[in-house]
């Protein structure tokens, strides 16, 4: 009888699916404070994993409900345009309008999976560059002037009540005030216009909580981060005061797990964070605060903008873009997709654009020996990394399915390689390259290439961080499997990050062994192992032989991180992990910690 309103019913189903998702998303973030108060570290990690799968589950459930509503009937583009319009009308004044649009897109793609239709999906921004600007303030503002810093900090901490005692709040406040005053003195002293703006939302991850704000002084914006800990046998304490941009950028980086934060207007939050992390893409900041699916939407828009900027040198300004976007959209030299620099991987073919800070990784149809994994296993490994604690040492990635890229932006060599190595995943039409399954990650310099070009000081720093990366991954129950330097990258701030996941294993699933001592001359001279080797057996003593050639780099690595070549080191970590210990891996340097 009411067939004319079928589009409205479908839009309502989309809306109910989104509302259920967002309610459960908020519920998870709200209980992070309780987990922190109760030192429920396993619970907070489980919540972080559950929140990632929550989106996928709710999108799938909503799609099933829409299918039942449509009763297997097919509808044309005009019908879906009406659905989109009805949905847009309902969410027009949502605080999370942009997130709701992304949810719609995800469900819609169950019905039309190829490409991004601007008429039927929310492809471009529908609001200002902030996407949605809330009416209420998201921060607490303090006019410093000549105020006593300790009194101000006392007032600030009172705004974050915990159902747990402090260890020694007065001592913490004194330490923070002293370090803050030192920073102020080093930057010209106190000014009447100095301000502190602190976000009302706390940020939780693993065993830490973070008070996040910005310090405005003399026209500059400096981050202001207070990491809080709740150690066993002690009360709450402030572990550090972070005012350095690189340290804060690392805390919010793509190689760390997403924060749990109770956020009312995500776009306002991202805008605030971007003021003191201007080098970070907006998409990456959405990831950091837990809206990784919308981060993927924003990344796609950033990619389209990059295409526009680098196509025959023509730029343009997107409707609703920021004034500074006009500067970004200036004329640039044409760019095409090319094979990424570095040693070609046996599992993945990697391509990029010269000035694009991302790489595209597609699973090859066949793997060259000695690789024995399957494409299904590779996908499982990437899914594991997405859900696991990345401890700042594994790169996050966007998974795109049915990604349509412009054919005219591929170099002949890159297109030929794609067709040859991944023919089952690539379809070329008149004007489009359609890829059925591709991972997109931040571009890094492969560690082997970095060491070839680095001076002695930078090479040693990278080797030190390479060893730390292996140890910190192990502390998070990750054994990289293939420790070759080419599988690690160096970031913009010279941090070493692992990015090749096809052979990773949980430390607790590995059997670390010493190489048995040879009993005869024949055994000692044998070219193949004379002892039994099971599938999960790992012999750390063998690592140096395939990591790098003998020389100063290997000698230095042995000197500072020699324990990674000893089975006892790995077995000790394994025992602690099996006992349920969650080890401390701090996302900032020890020199910044108070360690009182």
Protein backbone atom coordinates (compact mmCIF):
# COMPACT_ATOMS: atom_id res chain seq x y z
CA UNK A 1 0.00 0.00 0.00
CA UNK A 2 2.85 2.35 0.88
CA UNK A 3 5.30 1.30 -1.81
CA UNK A 4 5.99 5.00 -2.44
CA UNK A 5 7.54 5.23 1.04
CA UNK A 6 9.76 2.17 0.68
CA UNK A 7 12.83 4.40 0.35
CA UNK A 8 11.99 6.04 3.68
CA UNK A 9 11.71 2.63 5.37
CA UNK A 10 15.12 1.65 4.00
CA UNK A 11 16.68 4.94 5.13
CA UNK A 12 15.21 4.36 8.59
CA UNK A 13 16.80 0.90 8.70
CA UNK A 14 20.17 2.43 7.84
CA UNK A 15 19.63 5.00 10.58
CA UNK A 16 18.69 2.42 13.22
CA UNK A 17 21.79 0.41 12.33
CA UNK A 18 23.98 3.48 12.78
CA UNK A 19 22.33 4.45 16.06
CA UNK A 20 22.92 0.95 17.44
CA UNK A 21 26.56 1.05 16.34
CA UNK A 22 27.21 4.46 17.84
CA UNK A 23 25.49 3.57 21.13
CA UNK A 24 27.67 0.50 21.54
CA UNK A 25 30.76 2.44 20.42
CA UNK A 26 30.09 5.02 23.15
CA UNK A 27 29.42 2.31 25.74
CA UNK A 28 32.86 0.79 25.12
CA UNK A 29 34.63 4.15 25.37
CA UNK A 30 32.74 5.17 28.50
CA UNK A 31 33.79 2.07 30.43
CA UNK A 32 37.49 2.69 29.67
CA UNK A 33 37.66 4.93 32.75
CA UNK A 34 36.30 2.13 34.94
CA UNK A 35 38.80 -0.33 33.45
CA UNK A 36 41.61 2.13 34.25
CA UNK A 37 40.42 2.69 37.80
CA UNK A 38 40.22 -1.07 38.40
CA UNK A 39 43.49 -1.88 36.61
CA UNK A 40 41.58 -4.15 34.26
CA UNK A 41 44.24 -4.13 31.55
CA UNK A 42 43.04 -7.29 29.83
CA UNK A 43 39.54 -5.82 29.76
CA UNK A 44 40.66 -2.57 28.16
CA UNK A 45 42.59 -4.47 25.46
CA UNK A 46 39.57 -6.69 24.81
CA UNK A 47 37.39 -3.58 24.47
CA UNK A 48 39.85 -2.05 21.99
CA UNK A 49 39.68 -5.22 19.87
CA UNK A 50 35.91 -5.50 20.21
CA UNK A 51 35.34 -1.93 19.10
CA UNK A 52 37.17 -2.61 15.82
CA UNK A 53 34.98 -5.61 14.98
CA UNK A 54 31.86 -3.79 16.20
CA UNK A 55 31.66 -1.62 13.07
CA UNK A 56 31.95 -4.56 10.71
CA UNK A 57 29.36 -6.56 12.64
CA UNK A 58 26.79 -3.73 12.74
CA UNK A 59 27.25 -2.93 9.05
CA UNK A 60 26.72 -6.58 8.13
CA UNK A 61 23.65 -6.86 10.37
CA UNK A 62 22.13 -3.67 8.96
CA UNK A 63 22.70 -4.91 5.40
CA UNK A 64 20.89 -8.17 6.23
CA UNK A 65 17.94 -6.25 7.66
CA UNK A 66 17.74 -4.06 4.56
CA UNK A 67 17.76 -7.17 2.36
CA UNK A 68 14.79 -8.56 4.32
CA UNK A 69 13.02 -5.23 4.00
CA UNK A 70 13.50 -5.14 0.23
CA UNK A 71 12.30 -8.75 -0.06
CA UNK A 72 14.96 -9.56 -2.68
CA UNK A 73 13.57 -6.94 -5.06
CA UNK A 74 16.04 -4.88 -7.08
CA UNK A 75 15.74 -1.12 -7.22
CA UNK A 76 17.20 1.38 -9.63
CA UNK A 77 19.51 4.35 -9.00
CA UNK A 78 16.55 6.73 -8.59
CA UNK A 79 15.32 4.67 -5.63
CA UNK A 80 18.72 4.69 -3.92
CA UNK A 81 19.06 8.43 -4.49
CA UNK A 82 15.81 8.84 -2.54
CA UNK A 83 17.16 6.62 0.24
CA UNK A 84 20.31 8.72 0.50
CA UNK A 85 18.29 11.98 0.55
CA UNK A 86 15.97 10.69 3.28
CA UNK A 87 18.92 9.54 5.38
CA UNK A 88 20.75 12.85 4.85
CA UNK A 89 17.68 14.72 6.09
CA UNK A 90 17.57 12.64 9.30
CA UNK A 91 21.26 13.12 10.18
CA UNK A 92 21.54 16.78 9.12
CA UNK A 93 21.98 18.00 12.69
CA UNK A 94 23.79 15.03 14.24
CA UNK A 95 26.97 15.74 16.18
CA UNK A 96 28.39 12.77 14.31
CA UNK A 97 26.95 13.56 10.89
CA UNK A 98 30.18 12.70 9.09
CA UNK A 99 30.51 9.34 10.87
CA UNK A 100 26.87 8.55 10.05
CA UNK A 101 27.55 9.25 6.36
CA UNK A 102 30.45 6.80 6.36
CA UNK A 103 28.25 4.15 8.01
CA UNK A 104 25.70 4.65 5.23
CA UNK A 105 28.40 4.17 2.60
CA UNK A 106 29.56 0.94 4.22
CA UNK A 107 26.08 -0.56 4.23
CA UNK A 108 25.28 0.70 0.73
CA UNK A 109 28.35 -1.05 -0.68
CA UNK A 110 26.73 -4.39 0.18
CA UNK A 111 24.30 -3.61 -2.64
CA UNK A 112 26.57 -1.82 -5.11
CA UNK A 113 30.20 -2.71 -4.49
CA UNK A 114 32.02 -1.19 -7.45
CA UNK A 115 33.42 2.34 -7.31
CA UNK A 116 32.14 5.38 -5.41
CA UNK A 117 28.98 6.89 -6.91
CA UNK A 118 28.68 10.56 -5.92
CA UNK A 119 24.93 10.60 -6.50
CA UNK A 120 24.22 7.54 -4.37
CA UNK A 121 26.95 7.75 -1.71
CA UNK A 122 28.48 10.41 0.51
CA UNK A 123 31.71 10.71 -1.44
CA UNK A 124 32.50 14.41 -0.95
CA UNK A 125 32.19 16.42 2.23
CA UNK A 126 28.70 17.77 2.78
CA UNK A 127 29.67 20.44 5.33
CA UNK A 128 32.54 22.80 6.04
CA UNK A 129 36.10 21.53 6.29
CA UNK A 130 35.35 20.55 9.87
CA UNK A 131 32.54 18.41 8.42
CA UNK A 132 30.40 19.32 11.43
CA UNK A 133 31.02 22.00 14.04
CA UNK A 134 29.38 21.42 17.40
CA UNK A 135 27.66 24.10 19.42
CA UNK A 136 29.25 23.23 22.78
CA UNK A 137 32.93 23.66 23.60
CA UNK A 138 34.99 20.49 23.88
CA UNK A 139 37.73 21.95 26.06
CA UNK A 140 38.29 23.67 29.40
CA UNK A 141 40.11 26.98 28.98
CA UNK A 142 42.47 28.54 31.50
CA UNK A 143 43.74 32.12 31.26
CA UNK A 144 47.22 31.74 32.72
CA UNK A 145 48.33 35.33 33.07
CA UNK A 146 50.30 35.33 36.32
CA UNK A 147 48.44 32.44 37.94
CA UNK A 148 50.30 30.05 40.16
CA UNK A 149 50.93 26.92 38.08
CA UNK A 150 50.45 24.52 40.96
CA UNK A 151 47.05 26.02 41.80
CA UNK A 152 46.03 25.81 38.16
CA UNK A 153 47.11 22.15 37.95
CA UNK A 154 45.17 21.35 41.13
CA UNK A 155 42.07 22.85 39.52
CA UNK A 156 42.73 20.97 36.28
CA UNK A 157 43.06 17.56 37.94
CA UNK A 158 39.87 18.18 39.93
CA UNK A 159 38.03 18.29 36.59
CA UNK A 160 38.89 14.60 36.06
CA UNK A 161 37.53 12.75 39.10
CA UNK A 162 38.52 9.09 39.42
CA UNK A 163 37.08 6.42 41.66
CA UNK A 164 40.60 5.57 42.78
CA UNK A 165 43.04 7.30 45.13
CA UNK A 166 46.08 9.24 44.00
CA UNK A 167 49.49 8.03 45.06
CA UNK A 168 50.83 11.52 45.84
CA UNK A 169 48.98 14.17 43.88
CA UNK A 170 50.84 17.06 45.51
CA UNK A 171 54.22 15.64 44.50
CA UNK A 172 52.98 15.10 40.95
CA UNK A 173 51.70 18.66 40.68
CA UNK A 174 55.04 20.00 41.91
CA UNK A 175 56.96 17.98 39.31
CA UNK A 176 54.66 19.06 36.47
CA UNK A 177 54.77 22.72 37.54
CA UNK A 178 58.56 22.70 37.70
CA UNK A 179 58.99 21.17 34.26
CA UNK A 180 56.33 23.42 32.78
CA UNK A 181 57.93 26.53 34.28
CA UNK A 182 61.30 25.45 32.90
CA UNK A 183 59.76 25.17 29.43
CA UNK A 184 58.16 28.60 29.79
CA UNK A 185 61.46 30.14 30.92
CA UNK A 186 63.29 28.58 27.97
CA UNK A 187 60.75 30.15 25.60
CA UNK A 188 60.77 33.75 26.78
CA UNK A 189 59.06 33.62 30.15
CA UNK A 190 55.43 34.17 31.14
CA UNK A 191 53.19 36.38 29.01
CA UNK A 192 49.77 37.86 29.92
CA UNK A 193 48.17 36.19 26.90
CA UNK A 194 49.36 32.66 27.75
CA UNK A 195 46.49 30.17 27.72
CA UNK A 196 45.93 26.51 28.42
CA UNK A 197 43.08 24.64 26.70
CA UNK A 198 42.46 21.07 27.85
CA UNK A 199 40.09 18.59 26.20
CA UNK A 200 37.25 17.41 28.42
CA UNK A 201 37.69 13.85 27.12
CA UNK A 202 40.35 11.59 28.56
CA UNK A 203 42.25 9.29 26.18
CA UNK A 204 42.78 5.68 27.26
CA UNK A 205 45.03 3.03 25.77
CA UNK A 206 46.44 -0.10 27.40
CA UNK A 207 47.65 0.80 30.92
CA UNK A 208 47.62 4.58 30.54
CA UNK A 209 45.23 7.52 30.50
CA UNK A 210 46.13 10.84 28.87
CA UNK A 211 45.01 14.38 29.65
CA UNK A 212 45.36 16.16 26.31
CA UNK A 213 45.48 19.87 25.67
CA UNK A 214 47.36 22.72 24.07
CA UNK A 215 49.45 25.54 25.50
CA UNK A 216 49.11 28.81 23.57
CA UNK A 217 52.05 31.16 23.93
CA UNK A 218 53.21 34.10 21.82
CA UNK A 219 51.17 33.03 18.83
CA UNK A 220 52.46 29.45 18.89
CA UNK A 221 50.58 26.28 19.83
CA UNK A 222 52.37 23.66 21.90
CA UNK A 223 50.90 20.28 22.90
CA UNK A 224 50.26 19.72 26.60
CA UNK A 225 49.94 16.02 27.50
CA UNK A 226 49.83 14.47 30.97
CA UNK A 227 50.12 10.65 30.87
CA UNK A 228 48.55 9.02 33.92
CA UNK A 229 49.42 5.57 35.28
CA UNK A 230 47.79 3.31 37.87
CA UNK A 231 50.56 0.87 38.87
CA UNK A 232 49.94 -2.25 40.90
CA UNK A 233 50.16 -1.48 44.60
CA UNK A 234 50.05 2.28 44.09
CA UNK A 235 47.51 4.99 43.44
CA UNK A 236 47.18 7.19 40.37
CA UNK A 237 50.22 9.16 39.32
CA UNK A 238 51.35 11.50 36.56
CA UNK A 239 54.19 9.87 34.64
CA UNK A 240 55.36 12.79 32.49
CA UNK A 241 54.62 16.20 31.01
CA UNK A 242 54.94 16.16 27.23
CA UNK A 243 55.39 19.47 25.44
CA UNK A 244 57.45 18.26 22.48
CA UNK A 245 55.69 17.91 19.12
CA UNK A 246 57.55 14.77 18.01
CA UNK A 247 56.73 12.91 21.23
CA UNK A 248 53.05 13.78 20.98
CA UNK A 249 52.94 12.99 17.26
CA UNK A 250 54.31 9.53 18.05
CA UNK A 251 51.63 8.94 20.71
CA UNK A 252 48.91 9.60 18.13
CA UNK A 253 50.71 7.81 15.32
CA UNK A 254 49.48 5.26 12.77
CA UNK A 255 51.75 2.60 14.29
CA UNK A 256 49.85 2.61 17.58
CA UNK A 257 46.49 1.20 18.62
CA UNK A 258 43.47 3.48 18.61
CA UNK A 259 42.54 5.43 21.73
CA UNK A 260 39.37 4.83 23.70
CA UNK A 261 37.95 8.31 24.28
CA UNK A 262 34.40 9.45 25.02
CA UNK A 263 33.96 12.02 22.26
CA UNK A 264 30.81 13.99 21.47
CA UNK A 265 31.83 15.77 18.24
CA UNK A 266 34.63 13.83 16.49
CA UNK A 267 35.28 16.51 13.87
CA UNK A 268 35.79 19.19 16.54
CA UNK A 269 38.19 16.85 18.34
CA UNK A 270 40.18 16.22 15.16
CA UNK A 271 40.31 19.94 14.44
CA UNK A 272 41.68 20.59 17.97
CA UNK A 273 44.34 17.88 17.68
CA UNK A 274 45.39 19.07 14.23
CA UNK A 275 46.38 22.48 15.61
CA UNK A 276 49.43 21.00 17.36
CA UNK A 277 49.98 18.09 14.95
CA UNK A 278 49.71 19.93 11.61
CA UNK A 279 51.86 17.40 9.73
CA UNK A 280 49.34 14.64 10.37
CA UNK A 281 46.66 13.92 7.79
CA UNK A 282 43.10 14.42 9.00
CA UNK A 283 42.40 10.78 8.15
CA UNK A 284 45.13 9.64 10.52
CA UNK A 285 43.69 11.63 13.40
CA UNK A 286 40.26 10.07 12.90
CA UNK A 287 42.01 6.69 13.13
CA UNK A 288 43.77 7.67 16.35
CA UNK A 289 40.51 8.49 18.15
CA UNK A 290 38.85 5.25 17.07
CA UNK A 291 36.88 6.24 13.96
CA UNK A 292 39.13 4.35 11.55
CA UNK A 293 36.33 3.66 9.06
CA UNK A 294 35.68 7.37 8.70
CA UNK A 295 39.45 7.85 8.56
CA UNK A 296 39.35 5.59 5.51
CA UNK A 297 36.62 7.78 3.97
CA UNK A 298 38.69 10.92 4.59
CA UNK A 299 41.80 9.24 3.19
CA UNK A 300 39.90 8.45 -0.03
CA UNK A 301 39.01 12.15 -0.30
CA UNK A 302 42.65 13.06 0.30
CA UNK A 303 43.65 10.62 -2.45
CA UNK A 304 41.17 12.12 -4.93
CA UNK A 305 42.52 15.56 -4.06
CA UNK A 306 46.04 14.29 -4.74
CA UNK A 307 44.92 12.98 -8.14
CA UNK A 308 43.46 16.39 -8.93
CA UNK A 309 46.56 18.27 -7.85
CA UNK A 310 48.91 16.11 -9.88
CA UNK A 311 46.94 15.64 -13.08
CA UNK A 312 48.61 17.67 -15.81
CA UNK A 313 49.50 20.26 -13.21
CA UNK A 314 45.92 21.40 -12.71
CA UNK A 315 44.56 22.20 -9.26
CA UNK A 316 41.25 23.20 -7.88
CA UNK A 317 39.54 23.97 -4.65
CA UNK A 318 36.99 21.57 -3.21
CA UNK A 319 33.70 23.05 -2.16
CA UNK A 320 33.76 23.83 1.55
CA UNK A 321 37.54 23.41 1.81
CA UNK A 322 39.71 25.37 4.20
CA UNK A 323 41.50 28.48 2.93
CA UNK A 324 44.80 26.68 3.38
CA UNK A 325 43.48 23.91 1.14
CA UNK A 326 43.63 26.42 -1.70
CA UNK A 327 47.38 26.55 -1.16
CA UNK A 328 47.56 22.76 -1.15
CA UNK A 329 45.66 22.61 -4.44
CA UNK A 330 48.28 24.55 -6.37
CA UNK A 331 49.74 23.39 -9.66
CA UNK A 332 52.03 20.39 -9.34
CA UNK A 333 53.86 18.15 -11.76
CA UNK A 334 51.89 15.20 -13.06
CA UNK A 335 52.36 11.94 -11.15
CA UNK A 336 51.50 8.36 -11.98
CA UNK A 337 51.52 5.14 -10.00
CA UNK A 338 54.92 3.43 -10.05
CA UNK A 339 56.50 0.44 -8.34
CA UNK A 340 57.57 1.38 -4.81
CA UNK A 341 61.34 1.61 -4.22
CA UNK A 342 63.07 -1.25 -2.43
CA UNK A 343 63.51 -4.99 -2.80
CA UNK A 344 60.42 -6.53 -4.35
CA UNK A 345 58.46 -8.66 -1.90
CA UNK A 346 57.63 -12.29 -2.66
CA UNK A 347 54.11 -11.97 -1.22
CA UNK A 348 53.08 -8.39 -1.96
CA UNK A 349 53.44 -6.14 -4.97
CA UNK A 350 53.74 -2.55 -3.74
CA UNK A 351 53.06 0.59 -5.78
CA UNK A 352 52.82 4.29 -4.98
CA UNK A 353 53.06 7.81 -6.39
CA UNK A 354 56.29 9.81 -5.93
CA UNK A 355 54.91 12.52 -3.59
CA UNK A 356 52.02 10.54 -2.11
CA UNK A 357 52.87 9.51 1.45
CA UNK A 358 51.05 6.17 1.13
CA UNK A 359 51.76 2.84 -0.57
CA UNK A 360 49.33 0.29 -2.03
CA UNK A 361 50.01 -3.39 -1.31
CA UNK A 362 48.30 -6.14 -3.29
CA UNK A 363 48.72 -9.86 -2.59
CA UNK A 364 50.39 -11.66 -5.50
CA UNK A 365 48.55 -14.60 -7.07
CA UNK A 366 51.59 -16.87 -6.64
CA UNK A 367 54.42 -16.73 -4.13
CA UNK A 368 57.96 -17.59 -5.06
CA UNK A 369 59.78 -20.22 -2.97
CA UNK A 370 60.54 -20.49 -0.08
CA UNK A 371 57.28 -18.74 0.85
CA UNK A 372 54.67 -21.30 1.89
CA UNK A 373 51.84 -19.11 3.15
CA UNK A 374 48.56 -18.71 1.27
CA UNK A 375 46.64 -15.51 0.43
CA UNK A 376 44.07 -16.48 3.07
CA UNK A 377 46.81 -16.69 5.71
CA UNK A 378 48.17 -13.29 4.67
CA UNK A 379 44.72 -11.76 5.12
CA UNK A 380 44.46 -13.36 8.57
CA UNK A 381 47.82 -11.85 9.56
CA UNK A 382 46.76 -8.36 8.50
CA UNK A 383 43.52 -8.77 10.43
CA UNK A 384 45.53 -9.83 13.48
CA UNK A 385 47.67 -6.69 13.26
CA UNK A 386 44.55 -4.51 12.96
CA UNK A 387 43.16 -5.95 16.21
CA UNK A 388 46.43 -6.34 18.12
CA UNK A 389 48.30 -3.83 20.26
CA UNK A 390 50.80 -2.38 17.78
CA UNK A 391 52.98 -0.78 20.52
CA UNK A 392 54.20 1.84 18.05
CA UNK A 393 56.03 -0.77 15.98
CA UNK A 394 53.56 -2.06 13.37
CA UNK A 395 52.04 0.08 10.63
CA UNK A 396 48.26 0.39 10.46
CA UNK A 397 46.59 -0.11 7.09
CA UNK A 398 43.33 0.57 5.29
CA UNK A 399 41.77 -2.42 3.54
CA UNK A 400 39.98 -1.47 0.32
CA UNK A 401 37.82 -3.94 -1.55
CA UNK A 402 36.68 -3.07 -5.08
CA UNK A 403 38.87 0.04 -5.15
CA UNK A 404 38.55 1.89 -8.46
CA UNK A 405 41.62 3.88 -9.53
CA UNK A 406 41.97 5.93 -12.74
CA UNK A 407 43.65 3.95 -15.51
CA UNK A 408 45.43 6.99 -16.91
CA UNK A 409 47.37 7.43 -13.64
CA UNK A 410 49.26 4.12 -13.96
CA UNK A 411 52.67 3.98 -15.56
CA UNK A 412 52.90 1.21 -18.21
CA UNK A 413 55.41 -0.71 -16.06
CA UNK A 414 53.22 -0.59 -12.96
CA UNK A 415 50.09 -1.65 -14.83
CA UNK A 416 51.95 -4.51 -16.53
CA UNK A 417 53.26 -5.74 -13.18
CA UNK A 418 49.78 -5.63 -11.65
CA UNK A 419 48.31 -7.61 -14.53
CA UNK A 420 51.12 -10.14 -14.39
CA UNK A 421 51.44 -10.70 -10.65
CA UNK A 422 47.84 -10.22 -9.43
CA UNK A 423 45.64 -10.93 -12.42
CA UNK A 424 42.86 -12.48 -10.33
CA UNK A 425 42.54 -9.29 -8.28
CA UNK A 426 42.81 -6.70 -11.03
CA UNK A 427 40.26 -5.79 -13.68
CA UNK A 428 41.04 -3.12 -16.27
CA UNK A 429 38.17 -1.31 -17.97
CA UNK A 430 38.14 1.52 -20.48
CA UNK A 431 39.16 4.11 -17.88
CA UNK A 432 39.52 2.31 -14.54
CA UNK A 433 41.75 -0.17 -12.75
CA UNK A 434 39.52 -2.09 -10.34
CA UNK A 435 41.36 -3.86 -7.51
CA UNK A 436 39.38 -6.37 -5.48
CA UNK A 437 41.62 -6.43 -2.38
CA UNK A 438 44.37 -3.94 -1.54
CA UNK A 439 46.01 -2.61 1.64
CA UNK A 440 47.05 1.04 1.89
CA UNK A 441 49.76 1.98 4.37
CA UNK A 442 51.92 4.96 5.26
CA UNK A 443 55.05 5.24 3.14
CA UNK A 444 58.36 4.59 4.90
CA UNK A 445 61.97 4.22 3.82
CA UNK A 446 62.95 0.52 3.93
CA UNK A 447 65.53 0.07 6.68
CA UNK A 448 68.04 -1.62 4.37
CA UNK A 449 67.94 1.36 1.96
CA UNK A 450 68.12 3.81 4.86
CA UNK A 451 71.26 2.17 6.26
CA UNK A 452 72.90 2.24 2.83
CA UNK A 453 72.58 6.05 2.71
CA UNK A 454 72.86 6.97 6.40
CA UNK A 455 75.94 8.40 8.08
CA UNK A 456 77.45 6.48 10.99
CA UNK A 457 75.49 8.34 13.67
CA UNK A 458 72.11 7.89 11.95
CA UNK A 459 72.89 4.25 11.14
CA UNK A 460 73.63 3.49 14.78
CA UNK A 461 70.47 5.27 15.89
CA UNK A 462 68.41 3.22 13.42
CA UNK A 463 70.05 -0.04 14.55
CA UNK A 464 69.33 0.81 18.18
CA UNK A 465 65.70 1.44 17.32
CA UNK A 466 65.52 -1.70 15.19
CA UNK A 467 66.51 -3.75 18.23
CA UNK A 468 64.04 -1.86 20.42
CA UNK A 469 61.32 -2.52 17.86
CA UNK A 470 61.94 -6.28 18.01
CA UNK A 471 61.91 -6.22 21.82
CA UNK A 472 58.77 -4.11 22.08
CA UNK A 473 56.95 -6.31 19.56
CA UNK A 474 57.98 -9.33 21.63
CA UNK A 475 56.63 -7.64 24.78
CA UNK A 476 53.30 -7.33 22.95
CA UNK A 477 53.40 -11.07 22.08
CA UNK A 478 54.44 -10.58 18.45
CA UNK A 479 57.32 -12.41 16.79
CA UNK A 480 57.90 -10.82 13.36
CA UNK A 481 58.98 -14.09 11.80
CA UNK A 482 61.06 -12.52 9.07
CA UNK A 483 63.49 -10.08 10.72
CA UNK A 484 65.15 -8.97 7.50
CA UNK A 485 65.90 -5.25 7.40
CA UNK A 486 63.82 -4.81 4.24
CA UNK A 487 60.71 -5.68 6.23
CA UNK A 488 61.17 -2.71 8.56
CA UNK A 489 60.75 0.94 7.62
CA UNK A 490 62.04 4.27 8.93
CA UNK A 491 59.39 6.95 9.49
CA UNK A 492 59.62 10.71 9.04
CA UNK A 493 60.77 11.08 12.66
CA UNK A 494 63.29 8.24 12.17
CA UNK A 495 61.36 5.61 14.10
CA UNK A 496 61.75 1.99 13.00
CA UNK A 497 58.43 0.24 12.26
CA UNK A 498 57.65 -3.29 11.05
CA UNK A 499 55.39 -3.61 8.00
CA UNK A 500 55.66 -7.13 6.52
CA UNK A 501 53.14 -9.38 8.25
CA UNK A 502 52.89 -12.61 6.28
CA UNK A 503 55.13 -14.54 8.72
CA UNK A 504 54.26 -13.00 12.07
CA UNK A 505 53.37 -15.32 14.94
CA UNK A 506 52.40 -14.90 18.55
CA UNK A 507 55.46 -15.34 20.77
CA UNK A 508 53.42 -17.76 22.86
CA UNK A 509 52.93 -19.99 19.79
CA UNK A 510 56.65 -20.24 19.06
CA UNK A 511 59.18 -22.77 20.37
CA UNK A 512 62.50 -20.96 20.87
CA UNK A 513 65.48 -23.31 20.98
CA UNK A 514 69.23 -23.25 21.30
CA UNK A 515 71.08 -25.01 18.50
CA UNK A 516 72.17 -28.36 19.93
CA UNK A 517 75.90 -28.85 20.26
CA UNK A 518 77.34 -31.11 17.57
CA UNK A 519 78.55 -34.47 18.88
CA UNK A 520 80.60 -35.53 15.88
CA UNK A 521 82.77 -33.87 13.25
CA UNK A 522 80.31 -34.94 10.56
CA UNK A 523 77.43 -33.23 12.36
CA UNK A 524 79.49 -30.05 12.81
CA UNK A 525 80.33 -29.88 9.09
CA UNK A 526 76.88 -30.88 7.80
CA UNK A 527 75.23 -28.40 5.37
CA UNK A 528 71.74 -29.21 6.68
CA UNK A 529 70.57 -29.41 10.30
CA UNK A 530 71.35 -32.82 11.78
CA UNK A 531 68.82 -32.29 14.55
CA UNK A 532 65.02 -32.38 14.30
CA UNK A 533 63.22 -29.12 13.46
CA UNK A 534 59.47 -28.80 14.04
CA UNK A 535 57.26 -26.24 12.24
CA UNK A 536 57.26 -23.67 15.09
CA UNK A 537 60.87 -24.17 16.14
CA UNK A 538 62.92 -20.98 16.06
CA UNK A 539 66.68 -20.74 16.64
CA UNK A 540 67.59 -17.11 17.51
CA UNK A 541 71.31 -17.92 17.20
CA UNK A 542 70.74 -18.14 13.44
CA UNK A 543 69.34 -14.61 13.13
CA UNK A 544 72.66 -12.78 12.51
CA UNK A 545 73.49 -15.00 9.55
CA UNK A 546 70.57 -13.78 7.46
CA UNK A 547 69.96 -10.28 8.89
CA UNK A 548 73.02 -8.62 7.38
CA UNK A 549 76.57 -9.23 6.26
CA UNK A 550 79.34 -9.28 8.84
CA UNK A 551 80.64 -5.81 9.46
CA UNK A 552 80.32 -2.78 11.75
CA UNK A 553 76.50 -2.70 11.64
CA UNK A 554 76.13 -6.31 12.79
CA UNK A 555 78.87 -5.88 15.38
CA UNK A 556 77.11 -2.82 16.79
CA UNK A 557 73.73 -4.59 16.85
CA UNK A 558 75.26 -7.48 18.77
CA UNK A 559 76.77 -5.07 21.30
CA UNK A 560 73.55 -3.25 22.15
CA UNK A 561 70.84 -5.86 21.48
CA UNK A 562 72.70 -9.17 21.61
CA UNK A 563 69.98 -10.79 23.73
CA UNK A 564 67.60 -10.99 20.75
CA UNK A 565 69.96 -13.69 19.40
CA UNK A 566 69.53 -15.79 22.55
CA UNK A 567 66.67 -18.28 23.00
CA UNK A 568 66.68 -17.61 26.76
CA UNK A 569 65.57 -14.01 26.16
CA UNK A 570 62.60 -15.15 24.09
CA UNK A 571 61.63 -17.97 26.44
CA UNK A 572 61.65 -15.62 29.42
CA UNK A 573 59.28 -13.27 27.61
CA UNK A 574 57.13 -16.22 26.55
CA UNK A 575 56.74 -17.42 30.15
CA UNK A 576 55.70 -13.94 31.32
CA UNK A 577 53.16 -13.62 28.52
CA UNK A 578 51.75 -17.07 29.23
CA UNK A 579 51.34 -16.03 32.87
CA UNK A 580 49.06 -13.20 31.68
CA UNK A 581 51.45 -10.30 32.17
CA UNK A 582 50.79 -7.17 30.10
CA UNK A 583 54.17 -5.52 29.82
CA UNK A 584 54.80 -1.81 29.93
CA UNK A 585 55.79 -0.23 26.61
CA UNK A 586 55.75 3.55 26.96
CA UNK A 587 55.03 5.66 23.85
CA UNK A 588 57.47 8.36 24.94
CA UNK A 589 61.14 8.32 25.86
CA UNK A 590 62.33 7.46 29.35
CA UNK A 591 64.02 10.84 29.71
CA UNK A 592 60.59 12.50 29.79
CA UNK A 593 59.31 10.33 32.64
CA UNK A 594 59.35 11.65 36.19
CA UNK A 595 60.30 8.23 37.63
CA UNK A 596 59.73 9.45 41.17
